[in-house]
JSON list of N, CA and C in Angstrom, two decimals:
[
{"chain": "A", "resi": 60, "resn": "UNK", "atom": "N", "xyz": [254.85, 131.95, -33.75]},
{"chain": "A", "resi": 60, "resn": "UNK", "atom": "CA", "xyz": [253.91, 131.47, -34.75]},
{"chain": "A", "resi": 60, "resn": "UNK", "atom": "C", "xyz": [252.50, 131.82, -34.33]},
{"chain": "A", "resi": 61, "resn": "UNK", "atom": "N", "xyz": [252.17, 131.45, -33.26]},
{"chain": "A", "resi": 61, "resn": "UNK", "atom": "CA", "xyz": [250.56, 131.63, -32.76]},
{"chain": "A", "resi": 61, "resn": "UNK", "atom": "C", "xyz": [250.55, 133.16, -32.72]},
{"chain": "A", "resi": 62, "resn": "UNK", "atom": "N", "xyz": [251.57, 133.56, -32.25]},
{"chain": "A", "resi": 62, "resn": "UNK", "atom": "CA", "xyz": [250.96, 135.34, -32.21]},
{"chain": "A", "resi": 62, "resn": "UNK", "atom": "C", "xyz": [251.03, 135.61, -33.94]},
{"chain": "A", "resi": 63, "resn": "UNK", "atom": "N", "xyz": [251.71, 135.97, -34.45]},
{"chain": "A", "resi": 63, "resn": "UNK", "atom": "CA", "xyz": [251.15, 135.55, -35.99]},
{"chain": "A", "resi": 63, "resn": "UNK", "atom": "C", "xyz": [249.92, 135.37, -36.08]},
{"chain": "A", "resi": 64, "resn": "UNK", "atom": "N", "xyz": [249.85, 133.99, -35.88]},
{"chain": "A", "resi": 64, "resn": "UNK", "atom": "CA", "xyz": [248.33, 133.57, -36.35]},
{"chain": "A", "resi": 64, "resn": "UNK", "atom": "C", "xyz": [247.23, 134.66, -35.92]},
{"chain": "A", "resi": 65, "resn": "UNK", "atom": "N", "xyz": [247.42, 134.47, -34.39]},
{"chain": "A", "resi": 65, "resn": "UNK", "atom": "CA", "xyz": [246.44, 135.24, -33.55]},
{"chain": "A", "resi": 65, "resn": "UNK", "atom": "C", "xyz": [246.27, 136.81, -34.24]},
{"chain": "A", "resi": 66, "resn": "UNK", "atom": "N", "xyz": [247.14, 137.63, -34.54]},
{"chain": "A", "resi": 66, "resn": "UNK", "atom": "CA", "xyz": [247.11, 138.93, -35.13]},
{"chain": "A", "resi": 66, "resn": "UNK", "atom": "C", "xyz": [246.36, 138.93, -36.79]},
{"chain": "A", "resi": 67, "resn": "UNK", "atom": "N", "xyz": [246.67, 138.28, -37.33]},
{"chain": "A", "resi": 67, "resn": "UNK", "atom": "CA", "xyz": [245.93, 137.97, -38.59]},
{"chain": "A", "resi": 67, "resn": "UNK", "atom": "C", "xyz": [244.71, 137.88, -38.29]},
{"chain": "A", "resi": 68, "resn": "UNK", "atom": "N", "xyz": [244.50, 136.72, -37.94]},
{"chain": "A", "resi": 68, "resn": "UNK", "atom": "CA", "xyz": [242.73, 136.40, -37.34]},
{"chain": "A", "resi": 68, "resn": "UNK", "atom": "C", "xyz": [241.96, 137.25, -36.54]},
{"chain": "A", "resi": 69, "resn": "UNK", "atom": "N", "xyz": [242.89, 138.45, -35.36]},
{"chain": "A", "resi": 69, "resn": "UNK", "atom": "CA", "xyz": [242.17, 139.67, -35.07]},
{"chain": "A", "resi": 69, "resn": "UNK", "atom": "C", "xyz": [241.95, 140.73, -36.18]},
{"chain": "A", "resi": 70, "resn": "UNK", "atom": "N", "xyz": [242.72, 140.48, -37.08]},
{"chain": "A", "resi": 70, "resn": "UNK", "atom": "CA", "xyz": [242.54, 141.87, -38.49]},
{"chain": "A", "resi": 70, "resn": "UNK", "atom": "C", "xyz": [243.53, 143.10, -38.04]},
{"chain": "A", "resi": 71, "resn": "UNK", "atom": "N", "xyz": [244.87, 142.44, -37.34]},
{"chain": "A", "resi": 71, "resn": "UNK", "atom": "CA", "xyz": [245.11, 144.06, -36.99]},
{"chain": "A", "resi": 71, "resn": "UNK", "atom": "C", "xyz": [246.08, 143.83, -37.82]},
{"chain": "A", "resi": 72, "resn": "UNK", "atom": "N", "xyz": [246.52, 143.02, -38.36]},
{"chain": "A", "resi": 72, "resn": "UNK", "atom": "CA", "xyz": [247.32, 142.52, -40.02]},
{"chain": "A", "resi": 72, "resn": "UNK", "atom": "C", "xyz": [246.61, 142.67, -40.96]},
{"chain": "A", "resi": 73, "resn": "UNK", "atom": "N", "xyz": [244.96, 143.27, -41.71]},
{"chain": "A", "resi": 73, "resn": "UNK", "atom": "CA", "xyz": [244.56, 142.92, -42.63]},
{"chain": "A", "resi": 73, "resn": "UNK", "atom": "C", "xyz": [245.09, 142.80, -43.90]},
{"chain": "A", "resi": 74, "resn": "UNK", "atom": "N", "xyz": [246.31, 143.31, -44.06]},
{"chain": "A", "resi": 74, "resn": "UNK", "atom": "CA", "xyz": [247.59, 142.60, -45.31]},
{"chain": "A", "resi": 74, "resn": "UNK", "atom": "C", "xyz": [248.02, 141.52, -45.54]},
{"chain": "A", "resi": 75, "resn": "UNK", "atom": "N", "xyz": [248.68, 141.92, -44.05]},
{"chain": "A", "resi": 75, "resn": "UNK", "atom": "CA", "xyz": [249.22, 140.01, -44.05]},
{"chain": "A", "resi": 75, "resn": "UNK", "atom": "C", "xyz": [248.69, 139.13, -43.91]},
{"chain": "A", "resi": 76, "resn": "UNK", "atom": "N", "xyz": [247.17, 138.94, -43.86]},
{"chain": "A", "resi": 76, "resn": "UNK", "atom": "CA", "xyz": [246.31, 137.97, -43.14]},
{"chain": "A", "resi": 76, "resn": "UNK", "atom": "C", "xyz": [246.02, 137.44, -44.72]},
{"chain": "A", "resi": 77, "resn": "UNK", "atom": "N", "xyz": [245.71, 138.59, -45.39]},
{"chain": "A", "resi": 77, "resn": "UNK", "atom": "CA", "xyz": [245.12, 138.25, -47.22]},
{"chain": "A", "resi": 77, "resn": "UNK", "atom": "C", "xyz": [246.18, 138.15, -47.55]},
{"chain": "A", "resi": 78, "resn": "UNK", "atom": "N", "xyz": [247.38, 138.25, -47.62]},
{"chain": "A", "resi": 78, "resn": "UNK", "atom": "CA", "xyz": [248.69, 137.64, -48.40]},
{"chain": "A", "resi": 78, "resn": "UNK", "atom": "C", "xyz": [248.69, 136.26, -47.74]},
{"chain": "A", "resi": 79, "resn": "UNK", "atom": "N", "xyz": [248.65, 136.07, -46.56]},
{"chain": "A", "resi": 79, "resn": "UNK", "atom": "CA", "xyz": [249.57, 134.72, -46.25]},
{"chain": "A", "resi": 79, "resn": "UNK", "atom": "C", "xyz": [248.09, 133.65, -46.39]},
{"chain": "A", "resi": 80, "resn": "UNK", "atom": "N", "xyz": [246.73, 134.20, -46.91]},
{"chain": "A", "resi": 80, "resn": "UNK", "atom": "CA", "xyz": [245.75, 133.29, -47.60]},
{"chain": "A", "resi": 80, "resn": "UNK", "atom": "C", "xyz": [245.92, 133.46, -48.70]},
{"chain": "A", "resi": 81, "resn": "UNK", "atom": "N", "xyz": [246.23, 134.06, -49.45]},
{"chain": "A", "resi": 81, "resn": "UNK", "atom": "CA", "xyz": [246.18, 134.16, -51.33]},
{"chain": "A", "resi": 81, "resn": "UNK", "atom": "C", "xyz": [247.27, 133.40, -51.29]},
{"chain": "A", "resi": 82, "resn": "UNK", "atom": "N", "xyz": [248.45, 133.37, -50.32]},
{"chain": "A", "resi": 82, "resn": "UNK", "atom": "CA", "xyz": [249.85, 132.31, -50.72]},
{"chain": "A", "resi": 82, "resn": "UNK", "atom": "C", "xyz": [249.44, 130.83, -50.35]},
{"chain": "A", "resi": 83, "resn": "UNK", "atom": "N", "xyz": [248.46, 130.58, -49.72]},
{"chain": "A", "resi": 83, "resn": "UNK", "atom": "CA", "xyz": [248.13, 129.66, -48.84]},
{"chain": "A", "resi": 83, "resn": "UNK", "atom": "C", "xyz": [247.19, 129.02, -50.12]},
{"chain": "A", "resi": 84, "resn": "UNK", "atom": "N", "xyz": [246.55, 129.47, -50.91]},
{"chain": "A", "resi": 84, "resn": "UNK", "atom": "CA", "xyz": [245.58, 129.08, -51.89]},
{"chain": "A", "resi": 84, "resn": "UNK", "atom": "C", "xyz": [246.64, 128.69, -52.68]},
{"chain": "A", "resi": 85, "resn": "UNK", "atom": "N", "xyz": [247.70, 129.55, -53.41]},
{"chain": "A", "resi": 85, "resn": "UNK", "atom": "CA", "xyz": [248.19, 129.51, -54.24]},
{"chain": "A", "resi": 85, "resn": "UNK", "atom": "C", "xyz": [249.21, 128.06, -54.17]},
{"chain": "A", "resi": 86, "resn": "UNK", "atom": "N", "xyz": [249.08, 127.69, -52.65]},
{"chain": "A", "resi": 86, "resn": "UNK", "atom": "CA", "xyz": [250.32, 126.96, -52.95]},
{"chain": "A", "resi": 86, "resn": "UNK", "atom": "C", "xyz": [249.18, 125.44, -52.48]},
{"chain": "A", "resi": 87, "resn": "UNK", "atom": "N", "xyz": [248.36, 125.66, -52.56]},
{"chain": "A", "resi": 87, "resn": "UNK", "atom": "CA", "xyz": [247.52, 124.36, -52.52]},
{"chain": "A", "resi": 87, "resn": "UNK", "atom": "C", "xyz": [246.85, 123.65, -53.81]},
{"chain": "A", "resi": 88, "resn": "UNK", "atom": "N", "xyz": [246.97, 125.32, -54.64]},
{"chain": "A", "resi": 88, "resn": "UNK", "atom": "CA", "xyz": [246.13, 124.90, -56.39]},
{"chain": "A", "resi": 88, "resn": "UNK", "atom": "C", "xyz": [247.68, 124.28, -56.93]},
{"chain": "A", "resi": 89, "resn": "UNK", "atom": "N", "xyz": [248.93, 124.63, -56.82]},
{"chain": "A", "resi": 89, "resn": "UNK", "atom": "CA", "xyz": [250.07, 124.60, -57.38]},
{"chain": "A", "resi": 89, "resn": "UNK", "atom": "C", "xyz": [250.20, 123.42, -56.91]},
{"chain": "A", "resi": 90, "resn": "UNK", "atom": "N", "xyz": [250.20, 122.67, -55.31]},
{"chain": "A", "resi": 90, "resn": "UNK", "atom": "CA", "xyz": [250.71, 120.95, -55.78]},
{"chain": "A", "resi": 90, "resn": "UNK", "atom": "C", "xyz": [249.34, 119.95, -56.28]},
{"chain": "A", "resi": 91, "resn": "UNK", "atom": "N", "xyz": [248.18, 120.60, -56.19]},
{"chain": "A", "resi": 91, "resn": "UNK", "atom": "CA", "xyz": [247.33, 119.41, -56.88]},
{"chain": "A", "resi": 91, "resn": "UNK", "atom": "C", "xyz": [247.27, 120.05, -58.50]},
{"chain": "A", "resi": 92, "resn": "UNK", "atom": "N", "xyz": [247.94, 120.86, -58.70]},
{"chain": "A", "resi": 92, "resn": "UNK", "atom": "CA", "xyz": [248.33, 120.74, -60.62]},
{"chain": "A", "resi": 92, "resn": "UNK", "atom": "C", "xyz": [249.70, 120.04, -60.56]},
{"chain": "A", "resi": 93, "resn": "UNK", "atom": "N", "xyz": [250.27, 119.69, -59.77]},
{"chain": "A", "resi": 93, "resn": "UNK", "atom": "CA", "xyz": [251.42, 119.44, -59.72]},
{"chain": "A", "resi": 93, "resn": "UNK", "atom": "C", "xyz": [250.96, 117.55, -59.85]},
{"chain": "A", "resi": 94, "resn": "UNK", "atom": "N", "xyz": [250.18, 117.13, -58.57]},
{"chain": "A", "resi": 94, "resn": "UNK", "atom": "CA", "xyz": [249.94, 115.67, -58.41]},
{"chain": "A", "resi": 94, "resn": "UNK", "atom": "C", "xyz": [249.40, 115.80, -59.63]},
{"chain": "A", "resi": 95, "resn": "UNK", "atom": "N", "xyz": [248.27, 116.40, -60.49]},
{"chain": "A", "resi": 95, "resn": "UNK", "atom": "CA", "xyz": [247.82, 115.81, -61.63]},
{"chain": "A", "resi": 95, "resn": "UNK", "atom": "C", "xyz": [248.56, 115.51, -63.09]},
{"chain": "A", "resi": 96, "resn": "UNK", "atom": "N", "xyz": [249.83, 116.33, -62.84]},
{"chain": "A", "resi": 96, "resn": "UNK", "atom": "CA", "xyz": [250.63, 116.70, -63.69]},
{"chain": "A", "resi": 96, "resn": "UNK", "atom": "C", "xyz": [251.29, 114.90, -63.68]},
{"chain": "A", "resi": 97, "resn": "UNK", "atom": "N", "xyz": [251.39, 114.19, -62.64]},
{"chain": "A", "resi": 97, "resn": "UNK", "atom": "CA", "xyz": [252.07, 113.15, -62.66]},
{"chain": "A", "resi": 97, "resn": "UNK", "atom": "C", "xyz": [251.49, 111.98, -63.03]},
{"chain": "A", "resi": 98, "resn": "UNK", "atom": "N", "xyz": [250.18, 112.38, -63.59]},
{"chain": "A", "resi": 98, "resn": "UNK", "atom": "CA", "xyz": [249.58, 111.47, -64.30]},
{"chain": "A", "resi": 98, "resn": "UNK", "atom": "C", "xyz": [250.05, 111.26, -65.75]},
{"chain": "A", "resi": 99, "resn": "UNK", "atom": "N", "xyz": [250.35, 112.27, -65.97]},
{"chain": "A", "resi": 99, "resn": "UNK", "atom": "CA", "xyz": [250.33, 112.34, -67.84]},
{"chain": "A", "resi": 99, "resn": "UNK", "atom": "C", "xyz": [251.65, 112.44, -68.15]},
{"chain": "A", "resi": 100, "resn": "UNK", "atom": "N", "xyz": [252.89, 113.52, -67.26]},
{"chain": "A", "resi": 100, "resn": "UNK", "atom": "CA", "xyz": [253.96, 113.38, -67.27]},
{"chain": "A", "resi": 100, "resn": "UNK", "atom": "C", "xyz": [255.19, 112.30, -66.64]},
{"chain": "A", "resi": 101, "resn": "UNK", "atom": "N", "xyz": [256.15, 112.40, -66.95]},
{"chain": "A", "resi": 101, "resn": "UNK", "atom": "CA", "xyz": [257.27, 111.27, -66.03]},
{"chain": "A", "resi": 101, "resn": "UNK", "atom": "C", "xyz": [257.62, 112.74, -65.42]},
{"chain": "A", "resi": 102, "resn": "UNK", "atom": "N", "xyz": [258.11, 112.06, -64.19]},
{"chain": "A", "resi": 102, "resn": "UNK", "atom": "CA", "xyz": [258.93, 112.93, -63.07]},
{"chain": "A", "resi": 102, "resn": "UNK", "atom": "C", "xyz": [260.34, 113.48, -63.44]},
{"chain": "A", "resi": 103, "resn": "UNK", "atom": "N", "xyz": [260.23, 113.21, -64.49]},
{"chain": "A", "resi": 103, "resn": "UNK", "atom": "CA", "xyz": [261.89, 114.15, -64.74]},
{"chain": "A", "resi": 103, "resn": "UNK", "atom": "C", "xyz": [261.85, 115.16, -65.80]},
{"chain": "A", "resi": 104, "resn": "UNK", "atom": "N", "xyz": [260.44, 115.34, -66.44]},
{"chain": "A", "resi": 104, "resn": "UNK", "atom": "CA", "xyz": [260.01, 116.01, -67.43]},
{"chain": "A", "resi": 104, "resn": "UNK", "atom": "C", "xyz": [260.28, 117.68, -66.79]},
{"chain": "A", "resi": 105, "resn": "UNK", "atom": "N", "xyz": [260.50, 118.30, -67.80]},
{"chain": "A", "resi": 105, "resn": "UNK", "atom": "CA", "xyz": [260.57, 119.73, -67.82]},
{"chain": "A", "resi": 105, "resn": "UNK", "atom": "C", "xyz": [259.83, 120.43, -67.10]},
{"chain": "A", "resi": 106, "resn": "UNK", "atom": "N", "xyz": [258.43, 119.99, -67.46]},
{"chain": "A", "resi": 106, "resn": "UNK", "atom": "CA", "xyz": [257.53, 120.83, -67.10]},
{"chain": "A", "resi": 106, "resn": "UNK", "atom": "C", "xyz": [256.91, 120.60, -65.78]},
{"chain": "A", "resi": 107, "resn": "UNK", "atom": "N", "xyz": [257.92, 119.97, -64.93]},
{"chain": "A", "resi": 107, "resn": "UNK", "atom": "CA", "xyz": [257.55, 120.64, -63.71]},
{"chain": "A", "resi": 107, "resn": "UNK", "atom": "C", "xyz": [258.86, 121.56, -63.16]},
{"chain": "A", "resi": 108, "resn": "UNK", "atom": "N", "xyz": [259.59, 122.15, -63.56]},
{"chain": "A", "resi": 108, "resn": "UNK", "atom": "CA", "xyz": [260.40, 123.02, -63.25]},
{"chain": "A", "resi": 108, "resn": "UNK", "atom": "C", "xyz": [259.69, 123.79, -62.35]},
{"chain": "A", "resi": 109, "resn": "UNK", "atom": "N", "xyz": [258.77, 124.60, -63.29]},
{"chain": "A", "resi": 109, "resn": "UNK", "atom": "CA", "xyz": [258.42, 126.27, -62.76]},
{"chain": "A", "resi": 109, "resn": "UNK", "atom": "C", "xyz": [257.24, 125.95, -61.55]},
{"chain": "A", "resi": 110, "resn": "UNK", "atom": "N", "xyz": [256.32, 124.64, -61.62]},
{"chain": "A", "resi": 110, "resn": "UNK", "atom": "CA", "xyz": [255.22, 124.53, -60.85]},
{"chain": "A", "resi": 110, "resn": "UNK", "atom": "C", "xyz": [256.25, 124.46, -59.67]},
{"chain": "A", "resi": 111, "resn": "UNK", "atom": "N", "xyz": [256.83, 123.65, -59.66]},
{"chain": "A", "resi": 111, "resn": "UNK", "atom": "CA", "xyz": [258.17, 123.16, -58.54]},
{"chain": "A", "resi": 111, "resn": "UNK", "atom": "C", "xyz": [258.57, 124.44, -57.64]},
{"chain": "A", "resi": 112, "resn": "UNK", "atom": "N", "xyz": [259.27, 125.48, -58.85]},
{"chain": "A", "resi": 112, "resn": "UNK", "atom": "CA", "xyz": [259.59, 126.79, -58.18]},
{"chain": "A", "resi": 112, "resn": "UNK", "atom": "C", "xyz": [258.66, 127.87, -57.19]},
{"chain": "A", "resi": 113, "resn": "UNK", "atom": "N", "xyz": [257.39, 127.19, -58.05]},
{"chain": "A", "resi": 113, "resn": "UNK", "atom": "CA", "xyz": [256.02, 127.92, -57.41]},
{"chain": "A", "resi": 113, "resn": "UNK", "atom": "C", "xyz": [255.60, 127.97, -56.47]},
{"chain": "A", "resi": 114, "resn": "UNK", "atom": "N", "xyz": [255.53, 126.24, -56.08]},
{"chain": "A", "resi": 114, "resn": "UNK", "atom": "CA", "xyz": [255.64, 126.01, -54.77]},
{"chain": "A", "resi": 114, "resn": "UNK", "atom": "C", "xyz": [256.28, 126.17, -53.60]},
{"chain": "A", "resi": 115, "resn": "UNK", "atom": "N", "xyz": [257.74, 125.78, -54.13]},
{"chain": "A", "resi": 115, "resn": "UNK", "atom": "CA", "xyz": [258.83, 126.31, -53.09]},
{"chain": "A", "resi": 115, "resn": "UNK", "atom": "C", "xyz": [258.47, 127.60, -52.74]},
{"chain": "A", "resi": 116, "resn": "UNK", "atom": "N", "xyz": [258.41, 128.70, -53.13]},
{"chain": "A", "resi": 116, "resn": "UNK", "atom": "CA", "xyz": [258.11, 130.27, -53.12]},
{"chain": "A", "resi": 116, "resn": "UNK", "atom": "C", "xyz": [257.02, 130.40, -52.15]},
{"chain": "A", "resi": 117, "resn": "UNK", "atom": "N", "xyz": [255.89, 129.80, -52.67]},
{"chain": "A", "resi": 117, "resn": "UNK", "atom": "CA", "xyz": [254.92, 129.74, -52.01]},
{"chain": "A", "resi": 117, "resn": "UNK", "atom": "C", "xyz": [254.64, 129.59, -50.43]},
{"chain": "A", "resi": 118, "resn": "UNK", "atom": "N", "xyz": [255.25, 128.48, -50.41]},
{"chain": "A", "resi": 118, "resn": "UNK", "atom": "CA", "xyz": [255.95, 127.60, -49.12]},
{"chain": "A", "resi": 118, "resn": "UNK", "atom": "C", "xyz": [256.46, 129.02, -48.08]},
{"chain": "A", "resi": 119, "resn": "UNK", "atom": "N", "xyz": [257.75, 129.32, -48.97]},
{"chain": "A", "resi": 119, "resn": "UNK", "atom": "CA", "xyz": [258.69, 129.78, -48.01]},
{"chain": "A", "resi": 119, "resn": "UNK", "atom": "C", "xyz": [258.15, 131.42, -47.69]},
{"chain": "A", "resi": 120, "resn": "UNK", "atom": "N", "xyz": [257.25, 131.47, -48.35]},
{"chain": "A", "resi": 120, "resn": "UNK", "atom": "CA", "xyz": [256.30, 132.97, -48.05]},
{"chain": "A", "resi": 120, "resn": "UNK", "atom": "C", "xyz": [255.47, 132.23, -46.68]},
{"chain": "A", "resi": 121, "resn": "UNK", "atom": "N", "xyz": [255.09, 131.57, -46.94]},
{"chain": "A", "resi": 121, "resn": "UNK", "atom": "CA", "xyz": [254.45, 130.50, -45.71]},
{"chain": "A", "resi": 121, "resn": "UNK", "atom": "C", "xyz": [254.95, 130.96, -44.13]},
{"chain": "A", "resi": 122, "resn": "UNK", "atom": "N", "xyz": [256.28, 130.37, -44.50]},
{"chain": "A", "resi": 122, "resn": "UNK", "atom": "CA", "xyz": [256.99, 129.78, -43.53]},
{"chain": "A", "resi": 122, "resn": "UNK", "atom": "C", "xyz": [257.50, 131.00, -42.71]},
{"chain": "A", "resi": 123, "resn": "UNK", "atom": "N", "xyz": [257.60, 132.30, -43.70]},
{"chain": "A", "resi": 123, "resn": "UNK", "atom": "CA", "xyz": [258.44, 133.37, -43.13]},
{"chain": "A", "resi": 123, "resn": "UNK", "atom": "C", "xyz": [257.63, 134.26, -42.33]},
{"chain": "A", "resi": 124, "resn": "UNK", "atom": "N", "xyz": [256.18, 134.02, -42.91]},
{"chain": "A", "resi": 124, "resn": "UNK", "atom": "CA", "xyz": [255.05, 134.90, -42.37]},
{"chain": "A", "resi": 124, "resn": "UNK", "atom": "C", "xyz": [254.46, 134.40, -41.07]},
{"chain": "A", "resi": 125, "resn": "UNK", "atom": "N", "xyz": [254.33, 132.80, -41.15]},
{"chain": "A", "resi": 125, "resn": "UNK", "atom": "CA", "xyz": [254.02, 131.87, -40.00]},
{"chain": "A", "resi": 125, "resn": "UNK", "atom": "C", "xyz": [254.85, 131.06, -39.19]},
{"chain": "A", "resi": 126, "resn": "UNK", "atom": "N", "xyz": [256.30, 131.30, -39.55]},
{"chain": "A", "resi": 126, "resn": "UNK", "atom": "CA", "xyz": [256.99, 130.19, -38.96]},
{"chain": "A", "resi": 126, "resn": "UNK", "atom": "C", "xyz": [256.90, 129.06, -38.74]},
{"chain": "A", "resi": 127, "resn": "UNK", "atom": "N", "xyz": [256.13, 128.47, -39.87]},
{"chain": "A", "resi": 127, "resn": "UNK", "atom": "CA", "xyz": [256.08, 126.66, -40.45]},
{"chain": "A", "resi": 127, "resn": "UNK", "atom": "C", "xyz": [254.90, 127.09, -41.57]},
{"chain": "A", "resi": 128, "resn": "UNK", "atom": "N", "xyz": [255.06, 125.92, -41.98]},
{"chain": "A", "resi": 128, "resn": "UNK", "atom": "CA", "xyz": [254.03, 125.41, -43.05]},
{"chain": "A", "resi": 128, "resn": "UNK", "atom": "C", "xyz": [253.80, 124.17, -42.97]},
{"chain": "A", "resi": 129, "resn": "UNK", "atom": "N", "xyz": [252.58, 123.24, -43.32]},
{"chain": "A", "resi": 129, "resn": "UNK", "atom": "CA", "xyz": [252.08, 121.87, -43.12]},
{"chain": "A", "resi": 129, "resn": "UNK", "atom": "C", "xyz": [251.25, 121.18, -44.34]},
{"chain": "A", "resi": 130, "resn": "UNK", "atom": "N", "xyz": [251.82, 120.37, -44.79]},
{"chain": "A", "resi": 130, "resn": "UNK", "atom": "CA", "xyz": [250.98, 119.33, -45.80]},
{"chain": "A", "resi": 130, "resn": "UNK", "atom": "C", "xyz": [250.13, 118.55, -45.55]},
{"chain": "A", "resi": 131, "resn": "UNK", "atom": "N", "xyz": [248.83, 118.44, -45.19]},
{"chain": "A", "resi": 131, "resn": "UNK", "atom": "CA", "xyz": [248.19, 117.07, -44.96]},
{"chain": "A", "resi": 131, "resn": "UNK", "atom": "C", "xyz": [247.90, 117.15, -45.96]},
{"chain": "A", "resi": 132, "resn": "UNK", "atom": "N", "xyz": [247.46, 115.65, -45.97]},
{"chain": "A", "resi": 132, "resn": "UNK", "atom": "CA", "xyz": [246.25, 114.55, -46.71]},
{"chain": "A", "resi": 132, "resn": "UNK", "atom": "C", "xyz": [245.47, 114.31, -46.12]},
{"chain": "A", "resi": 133, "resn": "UNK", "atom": "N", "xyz": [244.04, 114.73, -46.88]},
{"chain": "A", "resi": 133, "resn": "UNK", "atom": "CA", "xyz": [242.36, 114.76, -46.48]},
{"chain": "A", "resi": 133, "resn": "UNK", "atom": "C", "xyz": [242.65, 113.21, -47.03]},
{"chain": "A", "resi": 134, "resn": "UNK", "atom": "N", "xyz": [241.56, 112.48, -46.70]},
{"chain": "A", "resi": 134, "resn": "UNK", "atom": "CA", "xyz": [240.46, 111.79, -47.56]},
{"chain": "A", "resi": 134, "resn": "UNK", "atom": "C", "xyz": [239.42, 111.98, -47.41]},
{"chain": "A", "resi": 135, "resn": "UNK", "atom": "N", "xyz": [238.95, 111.74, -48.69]},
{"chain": "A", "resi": 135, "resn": "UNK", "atom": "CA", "xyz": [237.72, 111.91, -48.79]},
{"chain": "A", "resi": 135, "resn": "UNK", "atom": "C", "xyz": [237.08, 110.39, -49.96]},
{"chain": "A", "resi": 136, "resn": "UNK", "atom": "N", "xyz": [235.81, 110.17, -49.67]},
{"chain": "A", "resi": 136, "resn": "UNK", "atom": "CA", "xyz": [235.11, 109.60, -50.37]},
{"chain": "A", "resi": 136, "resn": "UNK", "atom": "C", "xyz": [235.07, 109.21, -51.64]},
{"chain": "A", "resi": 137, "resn": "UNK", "atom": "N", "xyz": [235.52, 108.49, -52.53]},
{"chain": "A", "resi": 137, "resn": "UNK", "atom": "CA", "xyz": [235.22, 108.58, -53.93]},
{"chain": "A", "resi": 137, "resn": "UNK", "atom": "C", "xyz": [233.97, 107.73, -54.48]},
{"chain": "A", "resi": 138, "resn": "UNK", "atom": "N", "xyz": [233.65, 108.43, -55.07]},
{"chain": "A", "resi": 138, "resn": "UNK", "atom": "CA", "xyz": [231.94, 107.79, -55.84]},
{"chain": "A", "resi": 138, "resn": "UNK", "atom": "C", "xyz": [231.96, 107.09, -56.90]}
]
């Protein structure tokens, strides 16, 4: 995993370094449309099928490029 990392962050991956960030974006915009989605929808509704699939994908592009992937929760402040 760290050599991974480490090779990306030297640029001698500059492919894989911008894929496994564009997947890394992609799969961070995909579960907070996903949490917002559970405002308005019930959890058994349709329409999270494909966001669902999105993620998974996302994930496992993650996982194959870095050998893990990790979810936190920030907080932050609300006004």
């Amino acid at each position: 995993i760290g050599k991974a990392v480490r090779r990306a962050r030297m640029g001698e991956d500059v492919t894989q370094a911008g894929k496994l960030r564009d997947t890394g974006q992609r799969a961070v915009t995909t579960l907070a449309g996903l949490l917002r989605m559970t405002r308005v929808h019930s959890l058994d509704n349709e329409a999270f099928i494909q966001p669902i699939a999105d993620l998974r994908d996302a994930l496992g592009t993650l996982v194959g490029g870095l050998g893990t992937a990790e979810i936190a929760r920030s907080r932050t402040k609300s006004t």
